[in-house]
PDB file of C-alpha atoms in Angstrom:
ATOM      1  CA  MET P 239       0.000   0.000   0.000  1.00 54.00           C
ATOM      2  CA  ASN P 240       2.923   2.343   0.533  1.00 55.00           C
ATOM      3  CA  ALA P 241       3.806   2.136  -3.144  1.00 58.00           C
ATOM      4  CA  VAL P 242       0.191   2.667  -4.245  1.00 62.00           C
ATOM      5  CA  ASP P 243      -0.511   5.990  -2.538  1.00 61.00           C
ATOM      6  CA  GLY P 244       2.923   7.363  -3.458  1.00 59.00           C
ATOM      7  CA  SER P 245       3.466   8.994  -0.093  1.00 61.00           C
ATOM      8  CA  GLU P 246       6.418   8.435   2.156  1.00 62.00           C
ATOM      9  CA  HIS P 247       5.870   6.812   5.523  1.00 58.00           C
ATOM     10  CA  TYR P 248       8.121   7.189   8.509  1.00 55.00           C
ATOM     11  CA  ASP P 249       8.260   5.532  11.875  1.00 54.00           C
ATOM     12  CA  HIS P 250       7.598   8.106  14.534  1.00 52.00           C
ATOM     13  CA  TYR P 251       9.941   7.861  17.465  1.00 56.00           C
ATOM     14  CA  SER P 252      11.699  10.315  19.696  1.00 62.00           C
ATOM     15  CA  ASP P 253      15.453  10.687  19.848  1.00 69.00           C
ATOM     16  CA  GLU P 254      15.262  12.670  23.063  1.00 75.00           C
ATOM     17  CA  PRO P 255      16.808  11.023  26.125  1.00 81.00           C
ATOM     18  CA  PRO P 256      14.279   9.741  28.643  1.00 86.00           C
ATOM     19  CA  PRO P 257      13.697  11.764  31.811  1.00 93.00           C
ATOM     20  CA  SER P 258      15.848  10.884  34.775  1.00 95.00           C
ATOM     21  CA  LEU P 259      15.100  10.868  38.490  1.00 96.00           C
ATOM     22  CA  LEU P 260      18.186  11.468  40.621  1.00 97.00           C
ATOM     23  CA  THR P 261      17.702  10.652  44.298  1.00 97.00           C
ATOM     24  CA  ILE P 262      20.546  11.891  46.504  1.00 98.00           C
ATOM     25  CA  VAL P 263      21.177  10.510  49.984  1.00 97.00           C
ATOM     26  CA  LEU P 264      23.267  13.045  51.871  1.00 97.00           C
ATOM     27  CA  ASP P 265      25.005  12.063  55.089  1.00 95.00           C
ATOM     28  CA  THR P 266      24.440  14.965  57.523  1.00 94.00           C
ATOM     29  CA  ASN P 267      26.119  13.431  60.565  1.00 91.00           C
ATOM     30  CA  PRO P 268      27.386  16.493  62.533  1.00 90.00           C
ATOM     31  CA  LEU P 269      30.317  14.687  64.132  1.00 88.00           C
ATOM     32  CA  ALA P 270      31.532  13.215  60.850  1.00 89.00           C
ATOM     33  CA  TRP P 271      31.416  16.608  59.135  1.00 92.00           C
ATOM     34  CA  ALA P 272      33.174  18.215  62.095  1.00 90.00           C
ATOM     35  CA  ARG P 273      36.114  15.877  61.516  1.00 90.00           C
ATOM     36  CA  LEU P 274      36.282  17.038  57.890  1.00 91.00           C
ATOM     37  CA  GLY P 275      35.852  20.707  58.713  1.00 88.00           C
ATOM     38  CA  ASP P 276      39.412  21.653  57.785  1.00 92.00           C
ATOM     39  CA  ILE P 277      39.263  19.755  54.489  1.00 93.00           C
ATOM     40  CA  LEU P 278      35.670  20.031  53.283  1.00 94.00           C
ATOM     41  CA  PRO P 279      33.068  21.830  55.424  1.00 94.00           C
ATOM     42  CA  LEU P 280      29.422  20.877  55.069  1.00 95.00           C
ATOM     43  CA  SER P 281      28.496  24.272  53.648  1.00 94.00           C
ATOM     44  CA  GLN P 282      30.965  23.912  50.780  1.00 96.00           C
ATOM     45  CA  ALA P 283      29.866  20.341  50.100  1.00 96.00           C
ATOM     46  CA  VAL P 284      26.213  21.407  49.901  1.00 97.00           C
ATOM     47  CA  ALA P 285      27.118  24.293  47.581  1.00 96.00           C
ATOM     48  CA  ASN P 286      28.917  21.903  45.238  1.00 97.00           C
ATOM     49  CA  LEU P 287      26.010  19.487  45.441  1.00 97.00           C
ATOM     50  CA  LEU P 288      23.551  22.207  44.398  1.00 97.00           C
ATOM     51  CA  VAL P 289      25.680  22.958  41.342  1.00 96.00           C
ATOM     52  CA  PHE P 290      25.576  19.272  40.428  1.00 97.00           C
ATOM     53  CA  ILE P 291      21.788  19.208  40.895  1.00 97.00           C
ATOM     54  CA  ASN P 292      21.366  22.260  38.663  1.00 96.00           C
ATOM     55  CA  ALA P 293      23.429  20.561  35.961  1.00 96.00           C
ATOM     56  CA  HIS P 294      21.231  17.462  36.202  1.00 96.00           C
ATOM     57  CA  LEU P 295      18.048  19.526  35.859  1.00 95.00           C
ATOM     58  CA  ALA P 296      19.508  21.485  32.940  1.00 94.00           C
ATOM     59  CA  PHE P 297      20.155  18.373  30.845  1.00 93.00           C
ATOM     60  CA  ASN P 298      16.448  17.683  30.379  1.00 92.00           C
ATOM     61  CA  TYR P 299      13.429  19.802  31.282  1.00 90.00           C
ATOM     62  CA  ALA P 300      11.673  16.637  32.507  1.00 92.00           C
ATOM     63  CA  ASN P 301      14.458  15.554  34.859  1.00 95.00           C
ATOM     64  CA  GLN P 302      13.595  15.238  38.525  1.00 95.00           C
ATOM     65  CA  VAL P 303      15.594  15.314  41.721  1.00 97.00           C
ATOM     66  CA  ALA P 304      15.055  14.303  45.339  1.00 97.00           C
ATOM     67  CA  VAL P 305      17.367  14.868  48.316  1.00 98.00           C
ATOM     68  CA  ILE P 306      17.200  12.859  51.556  1.00 97.00           C
ATOM     69  CA  ALA P 307      19.233  13.626  54.668  1.00 97.00           C
ATOM     70  CA  SER P 308      20.713  10.647  56.500  1.00 95.00           C
ATOM     71  CA  HIS P 309      21.078  12.170  59.957  1.00 92.00           C
ATOM     72  CA  CYS P 310      22.445  10.761  63.183  1.00 87.00           C
ATOM     73  CA  ASN P 311      19.041   9.878  64.609  1.00 85.00           C
ATOM     74  CA  CYS P 312      16.560  10.165  61.738  1.00 90.00           C
ATOM     75  CA  THR P 313      16.054  10.576  58.008  1.00 93.00           C
ATOM     76  CA  ARG P 314      14.546  13.779  56.645  1.00 95.00           C
ATOM     77  CA  TRP P 315      13.395  15.020  53.273  1.00 96.00           C
ATOM     78  CA  LEU P 316      15.380  18.012  52.073  1.00 96.00           C
ATOM     79  CA  TYR P 317      13.670  18.128  48.682  1.00 96.00           C
ATOM     80  CA  PRO P 318      10.814  17.860  47.942  1.00 94.00           C
ATOM     81  CA  THR P 319       9.326  18.896  51.256  1.00 91.00           C
ATOM     82  CA  PRO P 320       6.412  16.898  52.697  1.00 84.00           C
ATOM     83  CA  SER P 321       3.328  19.085  52.827  1.00 72.00           C
ATOM     84  CA  MET P 322       2.769  18.197  56.499  1.00 47.00           C
ATOM     85  CA  GLU P 323       5.854  20.235  57.399  1.00 45.00           C
ATOM     86  CA  VAL P 324       4.761  23.387  55.599  1.00 44.00           C
ATOM     87  CA  ILE P 325       1.001  23.228  56.083  1.00 42.00           C
ATOM     88  CA  HIS P 326      -0.671  22.906  59.470  1.00 42.00           C
ATOM     89  CA  GLY P 327      -1.594  19.273  59.772  1.00 46.00           C
ATOM     90  CA  PRO P 328      -0.794  16.393  57.411  1.00 44.00           C
ATOM     91  CA  ARG P 329      -2.531  16.340  54.046  1.00 46.00           C
ATOM     92  CA  GLN P 330      -2.809  12.714  53.053  1.00 48.00           C
ATOM     93  CA  GLN P 331      -3.984  11.459  49.703  1.00 53.00           C
ATOM     94  CA  HIS P 332      -6.727   8.910  49.317  1.00 50.00           C
ATOM     95  CA  ASP P 333      -4.115   6.155  48.990  1.00 53.00           C
ATOM     96  CA  GLY P 334      -2.657   7.011  52.400  1.00 53.00           C
ATOM     97  CA  ASP P 335       0.588   8.588  51.126  1.00 59.00           C
ATOM     98  CA  ILE P 336       1.753  11.998  52.257  1.00 56.00           C
ATOM     99  CA  GLU P 337       1.698  14.494  49.403  1.00 61.00           C
ATOM    100  CA  MET P 338       5.078  15.978  48.476  1.00 59.00           C
ATOM    101  CA  VAL P 339       5.159  19.632  47.478  1.00 58.00           C
ATOM    102  CA  ASP P 340       7.771  22.274  46.778  1.00 52.00           C
ATOM    103  CA  VAL P 341       8.303  24.811  49.520  1.00 44.00           C
ATOM    104  CA  GLY P 342       8.855  27.372  46.771  1.00 45.00           C
ATOM    105  CA  ASP P 343       5.294  26.877  45.562  1.00 48.00           C
ATOM    106  CA  ALA P 344       3.230  30.027  45.933  1.00 39.00           C
ATOM    107  CA  THR P 345       0.393  28.014  47.462  1.00 37.00           C
ATOM    108  CA  VAL P 346       2.639  26.954  50.328  1.00 39.00           C
ATOM    109  CA  ARG P 347       5.117  29.764  50.871  1.00 43.00           C
ATOM    110  CA  SER P 348       3.804  33.259  51.396  1.00 36.00           C
ATOM    111  CA  SER P 349       4.873  36.061  49.100  1.00 36.00           C
ATOM    112  CA  THR P 350       6.793  37.779  51.891  1.00 38.00           C
ATOM    113  CA  SER P 351       9.207  36.587  54.546  1.00 42.00           C
ATOM    114  CA  LYS P 352      10.715  38.111  57.642  1.00 45.00           C
ATOM    115  CA  GLY P 353      14.171  39.594  57.408  1.00 44.00           C
ATOM    116  CA  ARG P 354      16.662  40.006  60.240  1.00 40.00           C
ATOM    117  CA  SER P 355      15.130  43.332  61.145  1.00 44.00           C
ATOM    118  CA  GLY P 356      11.724  41.721  61.525  1.00 46.00           C
ATOM    119  CA  LYS P 357      10.298  43.571  58.513  1.00 47.00           C
ATOM    120  CA  ASP P 358       8.692  41.861  55.581  1.00 43.00           C
ATOM    121  CA  LYS P 359      10.754  41.443  52.463  1.00 44.00           C
ATOM    122  CA  PRO P 360       9.748  40.057  49.049  1.00 43.00           C
ATOM    123  CA  ASN P 361      10.090  36.338  48.489  1.00 45.00           C
ATOM    124  CA  GLN P 362      13.291  35.739  46.527  1.00 46.00           C
ATOM    125  CA  THR P 363      11.926  32.488  45.116  1.00 46.00           C
ATOM    126  CA  THR P 364       9.246  34.222  43.077  1.00 49.00           C
ATOM    127  CA  ASN P 365      10.876  37.618  42.480  1.00 57.00           C
ATOM    128  CA  ASP P 366      14.496  36.768  41.738  1.00 69.00           C
ATOM    129  CA  ALA P 367      14.830  37.176  37.969  1.00 74.00           C
ATOM    130  CA  ASN P 368      18.532  36.351  37.927  1.00 79.00           C
ATOM    131  CA  LYS P 369      18.157  32.621  38.555  1.00 82.00           C
ATOM    132  CA  TYR P 370      16.180  29.884  36.837  1.00 88.00           C
ATOM    133  CA  ARG P 371      13.110  29.220  38.988  1.00 90.00           C
ATOM    134  CA  PRO P 372      13.587  25.414  39.388  1.00 91.00           C
ATOM    135  CA  PHE P 373      17.174  26.036  40.507  1.00 93.00           C
ATOM    136  CA  ARG P 374      16.000  28.560  43.096  1.00 93.00           C
ATOM    137  CA  GLN P 375      13.272  26.233  44.369  1.00 93.00           C
ATOM    138  CA  VAL P 376      15.657  23.358  44.962  1.00 95.00           C
ATOM    139  CA  GLU P 377      18.248  25.618  46.554  1.00 95.00           C
ATOM    140  CA  ASP P 378      15.766  27.266  48.927  1.00 94.00           C
ATOM    141  CA  ASP P 379      14.147  23.998  49.958  1.00 95.00           C
ATOM    142  CA  VAL P 380      17.413  22.145  50.557  1.00 96.00           C
ATOM    143  CA  MET P 381      19.011  24.988  52.500  1.00 96.00           C
ATOM    144  CA  SER P 382      15.966  25.775  54.665  1.00 95.00           C
ATOM    145  CA  ASN P 383      15.246  22.132  55.519  1.00 96.00           C
ATOM    146  CA  LEU P 384      18.903  21.382  56.200  1.00 96.00           C
ATOM    147  CA  ARG P 385      19.211  24.435  58.435  1.00 95.00           C
ATOM    148  CA  ALA P 386      16.112  23.386  60.387  1.00 95.00           C
ATOM    149  CA  LEU P 387      17.478  19.853  60.778  1.00 94.00           C
ATOM    150  CA  ILE P 388      20.836  21.047  62.089  1.00 92.00           C
ATOM    151  CA  ASP P 389      19.240  23.558  64.460  1.00 92.00           C
ATOM    152  CA  ALA P 390      16.977  20.861  65.904  1.00 91.00           C
ATOM    153  CA  THR P 391      19.892  18.495  66.588  1.00 87.00           C
ATOM    154  CA  THR P 392      21.046  18.341  70.211  1.00 83.00           C
ATOM    155  CA  SER P 393      24.210  16.923  71.703  1.00 76.00           C
ATOM    156  CA  SER P 394      22.292  13.927  73.016  1.00 72.00           C
ATOM    157  CA  ASP P 395      20.925  13.201  69.539  1.00 69.00           C
ATOM    158  CA  SER P 396      24.314  13.246  67.872  1.00 62.00           C
ATOM    159  CA  ASN P 397      26.147  11.446  70.711  1.00 60.00           C
ATOM    160  CA  LEU P 398      28.999  13.933  70.594  1.00 50.00           C
ATOM    161  CA  ASN P 399      30.647  12.321  73.613  1.00 44.00           C
ATOM    162  CA  THR P 400      31.132   8.983  71.908  1.00 51.00           C
ATOM    163  CA  ARG P 401      33.589   8.003  69.220  1.00 51.00           C
ATOM    164  CA  SER P 402      31.035   5.867  67.404  1.00 57.00           C
ATOM    165  CA  ASN P 403      28.394   8.050  65.773  1.00 59.00           C
ATOM    166  CA  PRO P 404      26.356   6.125  63.189  1.00 74.00           C
ATOM    167  CA  THR P 405      24.115   7.600  60.555  1.00 84.00           C
ATOM    168  CA  MET P 406      20.725   6.329  59.391  1.00 90.00           C
ATOM    169  CA  MET P 407      21.989   5.311  55.964  1.00 92.00           C
ATOM    170  CA  ALA P 408      19.887   2.157  55.649  1.00 92.00           C
ATOM    171  CA  GLY P 409      16.704   4.037  56.466  1.00 93.00           C
ATOM    172  CA  ALA P 410      17.540   6.777  53.960  1.00 95.00           C
ATOM    173  CA  MET P 411      18.187   4.249  51.196  1.00 95.00           C
ATOM    174  CA  THR P 412      14.909   2.490  51.984  1.00 94.00           C
ATOM    175  CA  LEU P 413      13.093   5.815  51.764  1.00 95.00           C
ATOM    176  CA  ALA P 414      14.803   6.552  48.450  1.00 96.00           C
ATOM    177  CA  LEU P 415      13.804   3.193  46.967  1.00 95.00           C
ATOM    178  CA  ALA P 416      10.187   3.649  48.045  1.00 94.00           C
ATOM    179  CA  TYR P 417      10.074   7.117  46.489  1.00 95.00           C
ATOM    180  CA  ILE P 418      11.663   5.878  43.257  1.00 94.00           C
ATOM    181  CA  ASN P 419       9.176   3.024  42.980  1.00 92.00           C
ATOM    182  CA  ARG P 420       6.271   5.411  43.457  1.00 93.00           C
ATOM    183  CA  GLN P 421       7.573   7.915  40.884  1.00 93.00           C
ATOM    184  CA  MET P 422       8.309   5.221  38.291  1.00 91.00           C
ATOM    185  CA  THR P 423       4.843   3.738  38.702  1.00 91.00           C
ATOM    186  CA  SER P 424       3.215   7.152  38.442  1.00 92.00           C
ATOM    187  CA  TYR P 425       5.221   8.005  35.329  1.00 90.00           C
ATOM    188  CA  SER P 426       4.256   4.708  33.700  1.00 87.00           C
ATOM    189  CA  GLU P 427       0.560   5.262  34.401  1.00 88.00           C
ATOM    190  CA  ASN P 428       0.564   8.884  33.227  1.00 87.00           C
ATOM    191  CA  ASN P 429       2.291   7.987  29.954  1.00 80.00           C
ATOM    192  CA  GLY P 430       0.060   5.128  28.959  1.00 66.00           C
ATOM    193  CA  GLY P 431       2.247   2.534  30.574  1.00 56.00           C
ATOM    194  CA  THR P 432       0.459  -0.699  31.233  1.00 44.00           C
ATOM    195  CA  GLY P 433       3.778  -2.461  30.979  1.00 42.00           C
ATOM    196  CA  THR P 434       6.315  -3.069  33.673  1.00 47.00           C
ATOM    197  CA  LEU P 435       9.508  -1.176  34.418  1.00 46.00           C
ATOM    198  CA  ASN P 436      13.016  -2.447  34.820  1.00 47.00           C
ATOM    199  CA  THR P 437      15.823  -0.823  36.772  1.00 43.00           C
ATOM    200  CA  ALA P 438      16.784   1.385  33.824  1.00 45.00           C
ATOM    201  CA  GLY P 439      13.262   2.749  33.712  1.00 45.00           C
ATOM    202  CA  ASP P 440      12.365   1.151  30.369  1.00 47.00           C
ATOM    203  CA  MET P 441       8.701   0.377  29.740  1.00 46.00           C
ATOM    204  CA  LEU P 442       8.206  -3.206  28.634  1.00 46.00           C
ATOM    205  CA  ASP P 443       5.238  -4.434  26.616  1.00 44.00           C
ATOM    206  CA  PRO P 444       3.355  -7.053  28.681  1.00 40.00           C
ATOM    207  CA  ARG P 445       2.281  -8.816  25.473  1.00 43.00           C
ATOM    208  CA  ASP P 446       5.881  -9.708  24.693  1.00 46.00           C
ATOM    209  CA  ALA P 447       7.681 -11.086  27.708  1.00 46.00           C
ATOM    210  CA  ASN P 448      10.877 -11.619  25.710  1.00 50.00           C
ATOM    211  CA  ALA P 449      11.013  -8.129  24.258  1.00 46.00           C
ATOM    212  CA  SER P 450      13.968  -6.040  25.329  1.00 45.00           C
ATOM    213  CA  SER P 451      13.916  -2.347  26.036  1.00 40.00           C
ATOM    214  CA  ASN P 452      15.842  -1.661  22.812  1.00 42.00           C
ATOM    215  CA  ASP P 453      13.222  -3.480  20.734  1.00 40.00           C
ATOM    216  CA  ILE P 454      10.321  -1.602  22.262  1.00 39.00           C
ATOM    217  CA  GLY P 455      11.921   1.835  22.152  1.00 41.00           C
ATOM    218  CA  THR P 456       9.621   3.362  24.761  1.00 51.00           C
ATOM    219  CA  LYS P 457      11.717   4.770  27.528  1.00 68.00           C
ATOM    220  CA  GLY P 458      10.375   5.253  30.995  1.00 82.00           C
ATOM    221  CA  LEU P 459      11.699   7.178  33.940  1.00 89.00           C
ATOM    222  CA  GLN P 460      15.340   6.351  34.580  1.00 91.00           C
ATOM    223  CA  SER P 461      16.151   6.336  38.287  1.00 93.00           C
ATOM    224  CA  ARG P 462      19.462   6.505  40.097  1.00 94.00           C
ATOM    225  CA  ILE P 463      20.596   6.874  43.697  1.00 95.00           C
ATOM    226  CA  LEU P 464      23.657   8.907  44.632  1.00 96.00           C
ATOM    227  CA  VAL P 465      24.931   8.267  48.168  1.00 95.00           C
ATOM    228  CA  ILE P 466      27.253  10.838  49.770  1.00 95.00           C
ATOM    229  CA  SER P 467      28.578   9.348  53.011  1.00 93.00           C
ATOM    230  CA  VAL P 468      31.225  10.665  55.386  1.00 92.00           C
ATOM    231  CA  SER P 469      30.491   8.494  58.425  1.00 88.00           C
ATOM    232  CA  ASN P 470      32.182   5.280  59.396  1.00 85.00           C
ATOM    233  CA  ASP P 471      30.624   1.969  58.450  1.00 82.00           C
ATOM    234  CA  VAL P 472      28.334   0.414  61.058  1.00 79.00           C
ATOM    235  CA  ALA P 473      28.126  -3.368  61.264  1.00 82.00           C
ATOM    236  CA  LEU P 474      24.533  -3.248  62.509  1.00 82.00           C
ATOM    237  CA  GLN P 475      23.398  -1.642  59.242  1.00 87.00           C
ATOM    238  CA  TYR P 476      25.053  -4.202  56.988  1.00 89.00           C
ATOM    239  CA  ILE P 477      21.999  -6.447  56.630  1.00 93.00           C
ATOM    240  CA  PRO P 478      19.490  -3.576  56.088  1.00 92.00           C
ATOM    241  CA  ILE P 479      21.717  -2.047  53.415  1.00 91.00           C
ATOM    242  CA  MET P 480      22.102  -5.415  51.683  1.00 93.00           C
ATOM    243  CA  ASN P 481      18.312  -5.783  51.751  1.00 93.00           C
ATOM    244  CA  CYS P 482      18.075  -2.437  49.953  1.00 92.00           C
ATOM    245  CA  ILE P 483      20.485  -3.714  47.304  1.00 90.00           C
ATOM    246  CA  PHE P 484      18.500  -6.928  46.838  1.00 92.00           C
ATOM    247  CA  ALA P 485      15.253  -4.955  46.579  1.00 90.00           C
ATOM    248  CA  ALA P 486      16.766  -2.784  43.833  1.00 88.00           C
ATOM    249  CA  GLN P 487      17.981  -5.843  41.949  1.00 87.00           C
ATOM    250  CA  ARG P 488      14.503  -7.400  41.968  1.00 84.00           C
ATOM    251  CA  LYS P 489      13.275  -4.529  39.808  1.00 70.00           C
ATOM    252  CA  GLU P 490      15.263  -5.976  36.904  1.00 59.00           C
ATOM    253  CA  PRO P 491      13.526  -8.871  35.183  1.00 47.00           C
TER     254      PRO P 491
END
């Protein structure tokens, strides 16, 4: 039929790289960073990390990022911020999950903020024309949440009097895997994905169990975890961390 109608037919496919979700687990152990203060202070490390995040977001407009703090006694979201921390009372979805929002969103953050003098000043997130808005959102959220986490840490929480000061790395990795699984599933559903996803984020056609991602050509959300750790290894977290590795491997058929 192609020769009959005389028109040229082309296979429609996109050469654009698939969107990527980068989940960063940042070790925020105060004692461990205090030991590295003369070499690499935490403030400089976070500044370099924000530059890396901006580069990741600049590669593709659809790229996503998430930052989780592995603290000495807990794990906290640095970006995106759970809505329960910025709105009075938790706002749960019908599926029971806590909704994640950007602190830079105008519906969450007011248009003015208090300066050192106590007077209102315009919100830099919405009014700063010298920086790309997604970059400013990530920077503001990470810095404000990290500052609140450090300010809320006491000497008893960080065990400053002991030489062994573990970090909640296993819990942070578990949280990262759960978030990645949710985002990959949501991306698959929103883009007509009835197929399954492998670890590279490729959507597989359920009608062809032997089809590879290269044969199908439909790319899903690619997900990666970057772990930045400065604390010593803890033997008690060996099994939980290995369980995280096994759980990630099970995503690959």
